[in-house]
Tab-separated table of N, CA and C in Angstrom:
chain	number	residue	atom	x	y	z
B	1	PRO	N	-3.598	-8.979	-12.832
B	1	PRO	CA	-3.569	-7.972	-12.214
B	1	PRO	C	-4.719	-7.624	-11.995
B	2	PHE	N	-4.638	-6.609	-10.873
B	2	PHE	CA	-5.268	-6.053	-10.247
B	2	PHE	C	-5.936	-6.901	-8.467
B	3	TYR	N	-5.577	-8.400	-8.829
B	3	TYR	CA	-5.730	-8.739	-7.820
B	3	TYR	C	-5.756	-8.499	-5.763
B	4	ALA	N	-7.064	-8.477	-5.043
B	4	ALA	CA	-6.781	-8.906	-4.095
B	4	ALA	C	-5.672	-9.558	-3.321
B	5	GLY	N	-4.428	-9.888	-3.967
B	5	GLY	CA	-3.883	-11.146	-2.326
B	5	GLY	C	-3.703	-11.012	-2.170
B	6	GLU	N	-3.192	-11.925	-0.809
B	6	GLU	CA	-2.870	-11.666	0.924
B	6	GLU	C	-1.732	-10.737	0.720
B	7	LYS	N	-1.894	-10.041	1.894
B	7	LYS	CA	-1.166	-9.293	1.895
B	7	LYS	C	-0.559	-9.991	3.770
B	8	ARG	N	0.439	-9.773	4.252
B	8	ARG	CA	1.108	-10.197	5.439
B	8	ARG	C	1.950	-9.483	5.971
B	9	LEU	N	2.626	-9.833	7.565
B	9	LEU	CA	3.508	-8.492	7.779
B	9	LEU	C	3.975	-9.536	9.421
B	10	LEU	N	4.863	-9.800	9.744
B	10	LEU	CA	4.903	-9.895	11.223
B	10	LEU	C	5.911	-9.020	11.947
B	11	ASP	N	5.270	-9.360	13.369
B	11	ASP	CA	5.383	-8.083	13.972
B	11	ASP	C	6.537	-8.741	15.089
B	12	PRO	N	7.399	-7.840	15.599
B	12	PRO	CA	8.911	-8.578	16.242
B	12	PRO	C	7.726	-8.802	17.667
B	13	ARG	N	6.093	-8.369	17.991
B	13	ARG	CA	6.107	-8.728	19.233
B	13	ARG	C	5.022	-9.647	19.522
B	14	GLY	N	5.177	-10.854	18.101
B	14	GLY	CA	5.345	-12.419	17.835
B	14	GLY	C	3.727	-12.485	17.262
B	15	GLY	N	3.019	-11.052	16.715
B	15	GLY	CA	1.907	-11.293	15.973
B	15	GLY	C	1.728	-11.586	14.188
B	16	ILE	N	1.081	-11.328	13.685
B	16	ILE	CA	1.177	-10.722	12.555
B	16	ILE	C	0.006	-10.752	11.538
B	17	TRP	N	0.208	-9.351	11.168
B	17	TRP	CA	-1.027	-8.681	10.850
B	17	TRP	C	-1.327	-9.271	8.893
B	18	SER	N	-2.677	-8.875	8.532
B	18	SER	CA	-2.588	-9.989	7.443
B	18	SER	C	-4.154	-9.526	6.865
B	19	THR	N	-4.366	-9.502	5.436
B	19	THR	CA	-4.833	-9.190	4.992
B	19	THR	C	-6.281	-10.620	4.505
B	20	ASP	N	-6.877	-11.545	4.055
B	20	ASP	CA	-7.237	-12.682	3.138
B	20	ASP	C	-7.425	-12.393	1.744
B	21	ALA	N	-6.714	-12.883	1.387
B	21	ALA	CA	-6.833	-13.634	-0.373
B	21	ALA	C	-8.266	-13.024	-0.964
B	22	GLY	N	-8.150	-12.882	-1.665
B	22	GLY	CA	-9.192	-12.230	-2.926
B	22	GLY	C	-10.513	-11.019	-1.847
B	23	ASP	N	-9.661	-10.653	-0.998
B	23	ASP	CA	-11.386	-9.602	-0.485
B	23	ASP	C	-9.961	-8.073	-0.657
B	24	PRO	N	-11.298	-7.265	-0.657
B	24	PRO	CA	-10.789	-6.043	-2.090
B	24	PRO	C	-11.320	-5.040	-1.308
B	25	SER	N	-11.874	-5.493	-0.105
B	25	SER	CA	-11.946	-4.591	1.254
B	25	SER	C	-11.056	-4.201	2.257
B	26	TYR	N	-10.973	-3.268	2.733
B	26	TYR	CA	-10.103	-2.491	3.765
B	26	TYR	C	-9.640	-2.713	4.963
B	27	GLN	N	-9.711	-4.656	5.163
B	27	GLN	CA	-10.126	-5.224	7.046
B	27	GLN	C	-8.757	-6.116	6.884
B	28	ILE	N	-7.757	-4.922	8.244
B	28	ILE	CA	-6.672	-6.101	8.639
B	28	ILE	C	-6.396	-6.674	9.280
B	29	ARG	N	-5.888	-7.567	9.835
B	29	ARG	CA	-6.645	-8.210	11.092
B	29	ARG	C	-4.785	-8.537	11.802
B	30	TYR	N	-5.636	-8.553	13.391
B	30	TYR	CA	-3.752	-8.648	13.734
B	30	TYR	C	-4.027	-9.786	14.809
B	31	TRP	N	-3.211	-10.685	14.469
B	31	TRP	CA	-3.712	-11.706	15.360
B	31	TRP	C	-2.364	-13.257	15.322
B	32	ARG	N	-2.554	-14.145	16.219
B	32	ARG	CA	-0.937	-15.097	17.177
B	32	ARG	C	-0.564	-16.239	16.178
B	33	PRO	N	-0.551	-16.826	15.422
B	33	PRO	CA	-0.670	-18.421	15.243
B	33	PRO	C	-0.554	-19.344	16.634
B	34	GLY	N	-1.695	-20.133	15.741
B	34	GLY	CA	-2.377	-21.386	16.780
B	34	GLY	C	-3.447	-19.772	18.306
B	35	GLY	N	-3.459	-18.760	17.730
B	35	GLY	CA	-5.054	-18.210	18.186
B	35	GLY	C	-5.455	-17.075	18.559
B	36	ASP	N	-6.345	-16.380	18.531
B	36	ASP	CA	-7.126	-15.681	18.223
B	36	ASP	C	-6.709	-14.306	17.705
B	37	THR	N	-7.001	-14.030	16.799
B	37	THR	CA	-7.563	-12.653	16.161
B	37	THR	C	-7.469	-11.565	17.267
B	38	THR	N	-7.584	-11.128	17.387
B	38	THR	CA	-7.160	-9.775	19.298
B	38	THR	C	-6.979	-7.725	18.684
B	39	LEU	N	-6.871	-7.811	17.121
B	39	LEU	CA	-7.438	-6.663	16.538
B	39	LEU	C	-8.168	-6.527	15.314
B	40	VAL	N	-8.413	-5.956	14.851
B	40	VAL	CA	-10.002	-6.104	13.267
B	40	VAL	C	-9.467	-4.062	12.761
B	41	ILE	N	-9.206	-3.725	11.731
B	41	ILE	CA	-8.557	-2.479	11.574
B	41	ILE	C	-10.018	-2.159	10.084
B	42	GLU	N	-10.412	-1.175	9.846
B	42	GLU	CA	-12.011	-1.613	9.039
B	42	GLU	C	-10.999	0.164	8.422
B	43	ASN	N	-11.308	0.734	7.150
B	43	ASN	CA	-11.160	1.864	6.211
B	43	ASN	C	-12.528	1.252	5.705
B	44	ARG	N	-13.836	2.791	5.258
B	44	ARG	CA	-14.476	2.513	4.229
B	44	ARG	C	-14.513	3.039	3.295
B	45	ARG	N	-13.119	3.694	2.634
B	45	ARG	CA	-12.557	4.528	1.977
B	45	ARG	C	-13.853	3.931	0.415
B	46	PRO	N	-13.581	4.532	-0.845
B	46	PRO	CA	-13.824	4.130	-1.955
B	46	PRO	C	-14.140	3.859	-2.470
B	47	PRO	N	-13.486	2.877	-3.380
B	47	PRO	CA	-12.732	2.257	-4.062
B	47	PRO	C	-11.809	3.093	-5.032
B	48	VAL	N	-11.116	2.750	-5.512
B	48	VAL	CA	-10.528	3.435	-6.815
B	48	VAL	C	-10.447	1.918	-7.568
B	49	PRO	N	-10.760	3.062	-9.067
B	49	PRO	CA	-10.925	2.101	-10.370
B	49	PRO	C	-10.004	1.099	-10.971
B	50	VAL	N	-10.167	1.047	-11.486
B	50	VAL	CA	-8.437	0.471	-12.920
B	50	VAL	C	-8.661	1.516	-13.559
B	51	THR	N	-8.610	1.845	-14.539
B	51	THR	CA	-8.893	2.841	-15.803
B	51	THR	C	-8.833	2.118	-16.399
B	52	ASP	N	-9.493	2.954	-17.908
B	52	ASP	CA	-8.711	1.907	-19.078
B	52	ASP	C	-7.281	1.707	-19.402
B	53	GLN	N	-6.885	2.807	-19.227
B	53	GLN	CA	-5.652	2.743	-19.800
B	53	GLN	C	-4.388	2.115	-18.927
B	54	GLU	N	-4.285	2.002	-17.718
B	54	GLU	CA	-4.326	0.904	-16.276
B	54	GLU	C	-4.431	-1.049	-17.285
B	55	ARG	N	-5.462	-1.001	-17.326
B	55	ARG	CA	-6.733	-2.199	-17.968
B	55	ARG	C	-5.650	-2.419	-19.293
B	56	ASP	N	-5.860	-1.872	-20.332
B	56	ASP	CA	-5.098	-1.821	-21.833
B	56	ASP	C	-3.074	-1.674	-21.368
B	57	SER	N	-2.929	-1.011	-20.728
B	57	SER	CA	-1.225	-1.179	-20.878
B	57	SER	C	-0.800	-2.901	-19.616
B	58	VAL	N	-2.065	-3.268	-18.975
B	58	VAL	CA	-1.908	-4.261	-18.319
B	58	VAL	C	-1.812	-5.847	-19.303
B	59	ILE	N	-2.889	-5.533	-20.005
B	59	ILE	CA	-2.882	-6.754	-21.454
B	59	ILE	C	-2.632	-6.666	-22.065
B	60	ALA	N	-1.558	-5.702	-22.741
B	60	ALA	CA	-0.666	-5.186	-23.288
B	60	ALA	C	0.457	-5.957	-23.232
B	61	ALA	N	1.306	-5.303	-21.931
B	61	ALA	CA	2.178	-6.103	-21.470
B	61	ALA	C	1.912	-7.875	-21.220
B	62	MET	N	0.592	-8.135	-20.559
B	62	MET	CA	0.430	-9.670	-20.820
B	62	MET	C	0.383	-11.002	-22.540
B	63	ILE	N	0.037	-9.725	-23.248
B	63	ILE	CA	-0.153	-10.165	-24.799
B	63	ILE	C	1.132	-10.117	-24.637
B	64	GLU	N	2.049	-9.586	-24.545
B	64	GLU	CA	3.692	-9.377	-24.793
B	64	GLU	C	4.557	-10.918	-24.123
B	65	GLY	N	3.955	-11.239	-23.180
B	65	GLY	CA	4.624	-11.981	-22.342
B	65	GLY	C	4.831	-13.331	-22.312
B	66	LEU	N	2.754	-13.253	-22.873
B	66	LEU	CA	2.530	-14.696	-22.662
B	66	LEU	C	3.085	-15.207	-24.875
B	67	LYS	N	3.517	-14.403	-25.053
B	67	LYS	CA	3.512	-14.459	-26.610
B	67	LYS	C	4.877	-15.790	-27.735
B	68	PRO	N	6.199	-15.979	-26.372
B	68	PRO	CA	6.864	-16.517	-25.797
B	68	PRO	C	6.346	-18.561	-25.549
B	69	ARG	N	5.070	-18.029	-24.962
B	69	ARG	CA	4.319	-19.886	-24.432
B	69	ARG	C	3.542	-19.783	-26.109
B	70	GLY	N	3.181	-19.489	-26.683
B	70	GLY	CA	2.248	-19.746	-27.812
B	70	GLY	C	1.302	-18.698	-27.912
B	71	GLY	N	1.169	-17.824	-27.089
B	71	GLY	CA	0.053	-16.552	-27.136
B	71	GLY	C	-1.408	-17.302	-26.812
B	72	ALA	N	-0.875	-17.642	-25.941
B	72	ALA	CA	-2.673	-18.166	-24.439
B	72	ALA	C	-3.425	-17.185	-24.411
B	73	ASN	N	-4.838	-17.806	-24.873
B	73	ASN	CA	-5.741	-16.613	-24.202
B	73	ASN	C	-6.578	-16.321	-23.910
B	74	PRO	N	-5.950	-15.648	-22.453
B	74	PRO	CA	-6.862	-15.820	-21.206
B	74	PRO	C	-8.389	-14.944	-21.343
B	75	ASP	N	-8.926	-15.620	-20.372
B	75	ASP	CA	-9.757	-14.320	-20.058
B	75	ASP	C	-10.065	-13.167	-19.471
B	76	TRP	N	-10.480	-12.117	-20.689
B	76	TRP	CA	-9.542	-10.786	-19.757
B	76	TRP	C	-10.879	-10.410	-18.788
B	77	SER	N	-12.128	-10.844	-18.766
B	77	SER	CA	-12.979	-9.765	-17.840
B	77	SER	C	-12.867	-10.632	-17.066
B	78	LYS	N	-12.136	-10.881	-16.332
B	78	LYS	CA	-12.065	-11.791	-15.341
B	78	LYS	C	-10.171	-10.833	-14.597
B	79	ILE	N	-9.704	-9.410	-14.810
B	79	ILE	CA	-10.072	-8.429	-14.473
B	79	ILE	C	-10.631	-7.263	-13.855
B	80	PRO	N	-10.385	-7.612	-12.321
B	80	PRO	CA	-11.221	-7.202	-10.923
B	80	PRO	C	-11.568	-5.310	-11.867
B	81	ALA	N	-12.818	-5.100	-11.884
B	81	ALA	CA	-12.579	-3.176	-12.344
B	81	ALA	C	-12.393	-2.672	-10.913
B	82	ARG	N	-11.204	-2.671	-10.241
B	82	ARG	CA	-10.673	-1.198	-8.545
B	82	ARG	C	-9.833	-2.389	-7.915
B	83	LYS	N	-9.142	-0.980	-7.447
B	83	LYS	CA	-7.787	-2.232	-7.431
B	83	LYS	C	-8.275	-1.969	-5.886
B	84	PRO	N	-7.354	-3.419	-4.963
B	84	PRO	CA	-7.139	-3.967	-4.343
B	84	PRO	C	-7.232	-2.736	-2.828
B	85	ALA	N	-8.255	-2.544	-1.811
B	85	ALA	CA	-7.483	-1.359	-1.361
B	85	ALA	C	-6.455	-1.168	-0.189
B	86	VAL	N	-5.603	-2.580	-0.140
B	86	VAL	CA	-4.273	-3.051	0.709
B	86	VAL	C	-4.085	-3.025	-0.174
B	87	LEU	N	-2.132	-2.592	-0.629
B	87	LEU	CA	-1.227	-2.638	-1.409
B	87	LEU	C	-0.130	-3.253	-0.795
B	88	ALA	N	0.054	-2.765	0.391
B	88	ALA	CA	1.023	-3.634	0.954
B	88	ALA	C	0.897	-3.262	1.921
B	89	LEU	N	1.602	-3.861	3.366
B	89	LEU	CA	2.251	-3.142	5.083
B	89	LEU	C	3.238	-3.393	5.568
B	90	PHE	N	3.574	-2.507	5.996
B	90	PHE	CA	5.335	-2.201	6.766
B	90	PHE	C	4.879	-1.244	8.145
B	91	LEU	N	5.994	-2.134	9.133
B	91	LEU	CA	6.587	-1.425	10.534
B	91	LEU	C	7.212	-0.011	10.508
B	92	SER	N	7.102	0.194	10.685
B	92	SER	CA	7.878	1.695	11.789
B	92	SER	C	8.550	1.011	12.670
B	93	GLU	N	9.952	1.583	12.861
B	93	GLU	CA	11.403	1.833	13.789
B	93	GLU	C	9.901	1.830	15.227
B	94	GLU	N	9.221	2.887	15.441
B	94	GLU	CA	8.314	2.702	16.362
B	94	GLU	C	7.258	1.592	16.396
B	95	GLY	N	6.911	0.995	15.412
B	95	GLY	CA	5.811	-0.275	15.374
B	95	GLY	C	4.853	0.654	14.791
B	96	GLU	N	4.628	2.092	14.415
B	96	GLU	CA	4.088	1.797	13.772
B	96	GLU	C	2.712	1.080	12.869
B	97	LEU	N	1.721	0.486	12.558
B	97	LEU	CA	1.012	-0.241	10.435
B	97	LEU	C	1.280	0.586	9.977
B	98	TRP	N	2.174	0.966	8.874
B	98	TRP	CA	1.915	1.723	7.475
B	98	TRP	C	1.325	1.026	6.582
B	99	VAL	N	-0.053	1.079	5.994
B	99	VAL	CA	-0.184	0.870	5.165
B	99	VAL	C	-1.106	1.457	4.037
B	100	GLU	N	-0.767	0.566	2.875
B	100	GLU	CA	-0.372	2.015	1.543
B	100	GLU	C	-1.727	1.336	0.576
B	101	THR	N	-2.074	2.261	0.032
B	101	THR	CA	-3.911	1.887	-0.197
B	101	THR	C	-3.084	2.962	-1.593
B	102	PRO	N	-4.520	2.436	-2.570
B	102	PRO	CA	-4.367	3.245	-4.455
B	102	PRO	C	-4.422	4.646	-3.899
B	103	VAL	N	-4.260	5.898	-4.456
B	103	VAL	CA	-5.114	6.689	-4.707
B	103	VAL	C	-4.944	6.645	-6.485
B	104	PRO	N	-5.814	7.792	-7.215
B	104	PRO	CA	-5.733	8.011	-8.472
B	104	PRO	C	-4.270	8.285	-9.243
B	105	GLY	N	-3.497	8.650	-10.086
B	105	GLY	CA	-2.688	9.171	-10.818
B	105	GLY	C	-1.108	8.253	-9.648
B	106	ALA	N	-0.785	9.564	-9.728
B	106	ALA	CA	1.167	8.401	-10.014
B	106	ALA	C	1.150	7.864	-8.080
B	107	SER	N	1.121	9.200	-7.574
B	107	SER	CA	1.319	9.533	-5.617
B	107	SER	C	1.230	8.507	-5.157
B	108	ARG	N	1.637	8.430	-3.996
B	108	ARG	CA	1.230	7.293	-2.489
B	108	ARG	C	0.942	7.520	-1.932
B	109	ARG	N	0.139	7.231	-1.319
B	109	ARG	CA	-1.006	7.151	0.228
B	109	ARG	C	-0.902	5.970	1.032
B	110	TYR	N	-0.363	6.614	2.565
B	110	TYR	CA	0.168	4.893	3.195
B	110	TYR	C	-0.678	5.605	5.185
B	111	ASP	N	-1.740	4.996	4.784
B	111	ASP	CA	-2.077	5.489	6.423
B	111	ASP	C	-1.441	4.874	7.686
B	112	ARG	N	-2.264	5.134	8.575
B	112	ARG	CA	-0.695	5.137	9.582
B	112	ARG	C	-1.578	5.012	11.405
B	113	TYR	N	-0.806	3.880	11.897
B	113	TYR	CA	-2.082	3.749	12.697
B	113	TYR	C	-0.988	2.634	14.342
B	114	ALA	N	-1.129	3.197	15.248
B	114	ALA	CA	-0.462	3.318	16.549
B	114	ALA	C	-0.466	1.162	16.635
B	115	ARG	N	-0.242	0.985	17.670
B	115	ARG	CA	0.250	-0.532	17.644
B	115	ARG	C	-1.286	-0.795	18.088
B	116	ASP	N	-2.038	-0.596	18.958
B	116	ASP	CA	-3.048	-0.402	19.397
B	116	ASP	C	-4.264	-0.002	18.306
B	117	GLY	N	-3.534	-0.110	16.990
B	117	GLY	CA	-4.911	-0.341	16.606
B	117	GLY	C	-5.737	1.673	15.399
B	118	VAL	N	-5.040	2.163	16.921
B	118	VAL	CA	-6.046	3.661	16.950
B	118	VAL	C	-5.224	4.323	15.867
B	119	TYR	N	-6.360	6.002	14.854
B	119	TYR	CA	-6.047	5.396	13.677
B	119	TYR	C	-4.974	7.084	13.645
B	120	ILE	N	-3.409	7.741	12.648
B	120	ILE	CA	-2.452	8.210	13.819
B	120	ILE	C	-3.205	9.111	12.765
B	121	GLY	N	-3.523	8.978	11.095
B	121	GLY	CA	-3.324	9.536	9.766
B	121	GLY	C	-2.963	8.821	8.967
B	122	SER	N	-2.480	10.269	8.113
B	122	SER	CA	-1.998	9.220	6.308
B	122	SER	C	-1.072	10.310	5.753
B	123	VAL	N	-0.208	9.677	5.074
B	123	VAL	CA	0.684	10.287	4.211
B	123	VAL	C	0.945	9.932	2.887
B	124	GLU	N	1.147	10.670	2.134
B	124	GLU	CA	0.341	10.941	0.482
B	124	GLU	C	1.849	11.362	0.108
B	125	SER	N	2.456	11.233	-0.423
B	125	SER	CA	4.167	11.424	-1.867
B	125	SER	C	3.939	11.525	-3.030
B	126	SER	N	4.457	12.052	-3.670
B	126	SER	CA	3.695	12.464	-4.488
B	126	SER	C	5.505	11.289	-5.589
B	127	LEU	N	6.492	11.046	-5.023
B	127	LEU	CA	7.415	10.616	-5.565
B	127	LEU	C	7.692	9.413	-5.867
B	128	PRO	N	8.735	9.415	-7.025
B	128	PRO	CA	8.107	7.608	-7.600
B	128	PRO	C	8.520	6.704	-6.779
B	129	ILE	N	8.180	6.101	-5.778
B	129	ILE	CA	8.241	5.077	-4.902
B	129	ILE	C	8.619	3.605	-5.247
B	130	LEU	N	9.575	3.392	-5.622
B	130	LEU	CA	9.044	1.631	-6.400
B	130	LEU	C	8.283	0.705	-5.236
B	131	SER	N	7.509	-0.291	-5.848
B	131	SER	CA	6.270	-1.362	-5.318
B	131	SER	C	7.175	-1.735	-4.714
B	132	GLY	N	7.318	-2.982	-3.556
B	132	GLY	CA	7.728	-4.001	-3.633
B	132	GLY	C	8.960	-3.995	-2.801
B	133	LEU	N	9.070	-2.440	-3.043
B	133	LEU	CA	10.569	-1.856	-1.883
B	133	LEU	C	9.603	-1.368	-0.551
B	134	ARG	N	10.023	-1.501	0.727
B	134	ARG	CA	9.411	-0.415	1.056
B	134	ARG	C	10.175	-0.251	2.012
B	135	PRO	N	9.390	0.791	1.874
B	135	PRO	CA	10.590	2.626	3.312
B	135	PRO	C	10.197	2.440	4.495
B	136	ILE	N	11.580	2.598	5.269
B	136	ILE	CA	11.615	2.699	6.204
B	136	ILE	C	11.399	4.140	6.773
B	137	VAL	N	10.829	4.040	7.661
B	137	VAL	CA	10.041	5.408	8.993
B	137	VAL	C	11.048	5.359	9.993
B	138	VAL	N	11.883	6.277	10.351
B	138	VAL	CA	12.292	6.188	11.549
B	138	VAL	C	12.289	8.230	11.992
B	139	GLY	N	10.936	7.878	13.151
B	139	GLY	CA	10.241	8.972	13.929
B	139	GLY	C	9.462	9.499	12.640
B	140	ASP	N	9.686	10.710	12.398
B	140	ASP	CA	9.792	11.517	10.786
B	140	ASP	C	9.977	11.812	9.918
B	141	VAL	N	10.853	10.519	8.819
B	141	VAL	CA	12.103	10.760	7.826
B	141	VAL	C	11.483	9.343	7.364
B	142	LEU	N	11.453	8.961	6.342
B	142	LEU	CA	10.993	8.582	5.563
B	142	LEU	C	12.108	8.281	4.335
B	143	TRP	N	13.016	6.751	4.030
B	143	TRP	CA	13.900	6.266	3.465
B	143	TRP	C	12.782	5.321	2.066
B	144	ALA	N	13.019	6.217	1.405
B	144	ALA	CA	12.567	4.642	-0.050
B	144	ALA	C	13.379	4.785	-1.081
B	145	VAL	N	13.333	3.327	-2.004
B	145	VAL	CA	13.940	3.647	-3.252
B	145	VAL	C	13.127	3.775	-4.847
B	146	VAL	N	13.555	5.192	-5.607
B	146	VAL	CA	12.692	6.218	-6.321
B	146	VAL	C	13.262	5.953	-7.612
B	147	THR	N	12.700	5.973	-8.504
B	147	THR	CA	13.388	5.909	-9.786
B	147	THR	C	13.405	7.626	-10.413
B	148	ASP	N	14.688	8.003	-10.760
B	148	ASP	CA	14.765	9.573	-11.080
B	148	ASP	C	13.920	9.001	-13.027
B	149	PRO	N	13.625	10.766	-13.191
B	149	PRO	CA	13.408	11.016	-14.910
B	149	PRO	C	13.886	9.468	-15.942
B	150	LEU	N	15.523	9.107	-15.764
B	150	LEU	CA	15.965	8.291	-15.858
B	150	LEU	C	15.759	6.650	-16.370
B	151	ASP	N	14.246	6.558	-15.445
B	151	ASP	CA	14.022	5.693	-14.662
B	151	ASP	C	15.428	4.476	-13.444
B	152	VAL	N	16.144	5.475	-13.646
B	152	VAL	CA	17.797	4.550	-12.507
B	152	VAL	C	16.682	4.501	-11.229
B	153	PRO	N	17.055	3.758	-10.170
B	153	PRO	CA	17.234	3.717	-9.104
B	153	PRO	C	17.715	4.397	-8.271
B	154	CYS	N	17.015	5.324	-7.088
B	154	CYS	CA	17.827	4.968	-6.171
B	154	CYS	C	17.309	5.346	-4.786
B	155	VAL	N	18.481	5.407	-3.910
B	155	VAL	CA	17.594	6.102	-2.133
B	155	VAL	C	17.306	7.394	-2.194
B	156	VAL	N	16.291	7.699	-1.362
B	156	VAL	CA	16.486	9.073	-1.119
B	156	VAL	C	14.855	9.271	0.581
B	157	ARG	N	15.503	10.702	1.301
B	157	ARG	CA	15.166	10.721	2.410
B	157	ARG	C	14.667	11.633	2.354
B	158	ALA	N	13.386	11.677	2.513
B	158	ALA	CA	12.204	13.106	2.828
B	158	ALA	C	11.193	12.981	3.904
B	159	ARG	N	11.877	14.132	4.525
B	159	ARG	CA	10.770	14.680	6.038
B	159	ARG	C	9.013	14.411	5.547
B	160	ILE	N	8.012	13.604	6.840
B	160	ILE	CA	7.110	13.133	6.819
B	160	ILE	C	6.486	15.343	7.589
B	161	GLU	N	5.245	15.836	7.058
B	161	GLU	CA	5.325	16.948	7.301
B	161	GLU	C	3.327	16.907	7.136
B	162	SER	N	3.129	17.184	8.791
B	162	SER	CA	2.035	17.837	8.944
B	162	SER	C	1.253	19.578	7.944
B	163	VAL	N	0.367	19.297	7.039
B	163	VAL	CA	-0.533	19.858	6.873
B	163	VAL	C	-1.939	19.950	6.730
B	164	GLU	N	-1.802	21.369	6.799
B	164	GLU	CA	-3.691	21.242	7.294
B	164	GLU	C	-4.367	21.013	5.555
B	165	GLU	N	-5.744	21.233	6.463
B	165	GLU	CA	-7.095	21.083	4.961
B	165	GLU	C	-6.611	21.708	4.087
B	166	ASP	N	-6.157	22.737	3.982
B	166	ASP	CA	-6.400	23.836	3.087
B	166	ASP	C	-5.466	23.656	2.304
B	167	GLY	N	-3.739	22.858	2.870
B	167	GLY	CA	-2.464	22.315	2.152
B	167	GLY	C	-1.515	23.209	2.707
B	168	ARG	N	-1.398	24.703	3.775
B	168	ARG	CA	0.008	24.635	4.475
B	168	ARG	C	0.090	23.542	5.117
B	169	ARG	N	1.045	24.274	5.614
B	169	ARG	CA	2.571	23.477	6.320
B	169	ARG	C	1.497	23.363	8.070
B	170	ALA	N	1.665	22.431	8.622
B	170	ALA	CA	1.085	22.684	10.799
B	170	ALA	C	1.857	22.972	11.166
B	171	PRO	N	2.390	24.092	11.768
B	171	PRO	CA	2.699	23.917	13.328
B	171	PRO	C	2.808	22.636	13.811
B	172	SER	N	4.744	23.022	14.092
B	172	SER	CA	5.409	21.671	14.871
B	172	SER	C	5.022	22.285	16.422
């Protein structure tokens, strides 16, 4: 858990967006099979630590899952102290790269980049978006699978709005 696994995303233009396995930094490459890397995106946000509660919860779940197999004794010290900087990658319908990054608490944050790697901005949501199911973004609308208070999955549609630094809605 919390290991920085490789993330890969096929681009309709024939390239691949990817991170390196084991690299917890925020570095994403755009490359073509058999070719060179043509773009590198880097962000130097401070790392998000794994909380004691998250670590304990994962260990408890792993112990429970290992019981049917005879209760192996993993080396818990190998659980990373910080979360990987890149959790997921997906493209909007317009071809923007969306990068999910960890944030403390239950919210989700996505950094948006134009096709040429220029940073557009970040989108943050408190919706309980399910991990593993990529949201769909068309223009300023996001569709995602979330769980309701009874843990029932459902699809939501949310409008993406700009806000000023003081939290007020930005003029459109």
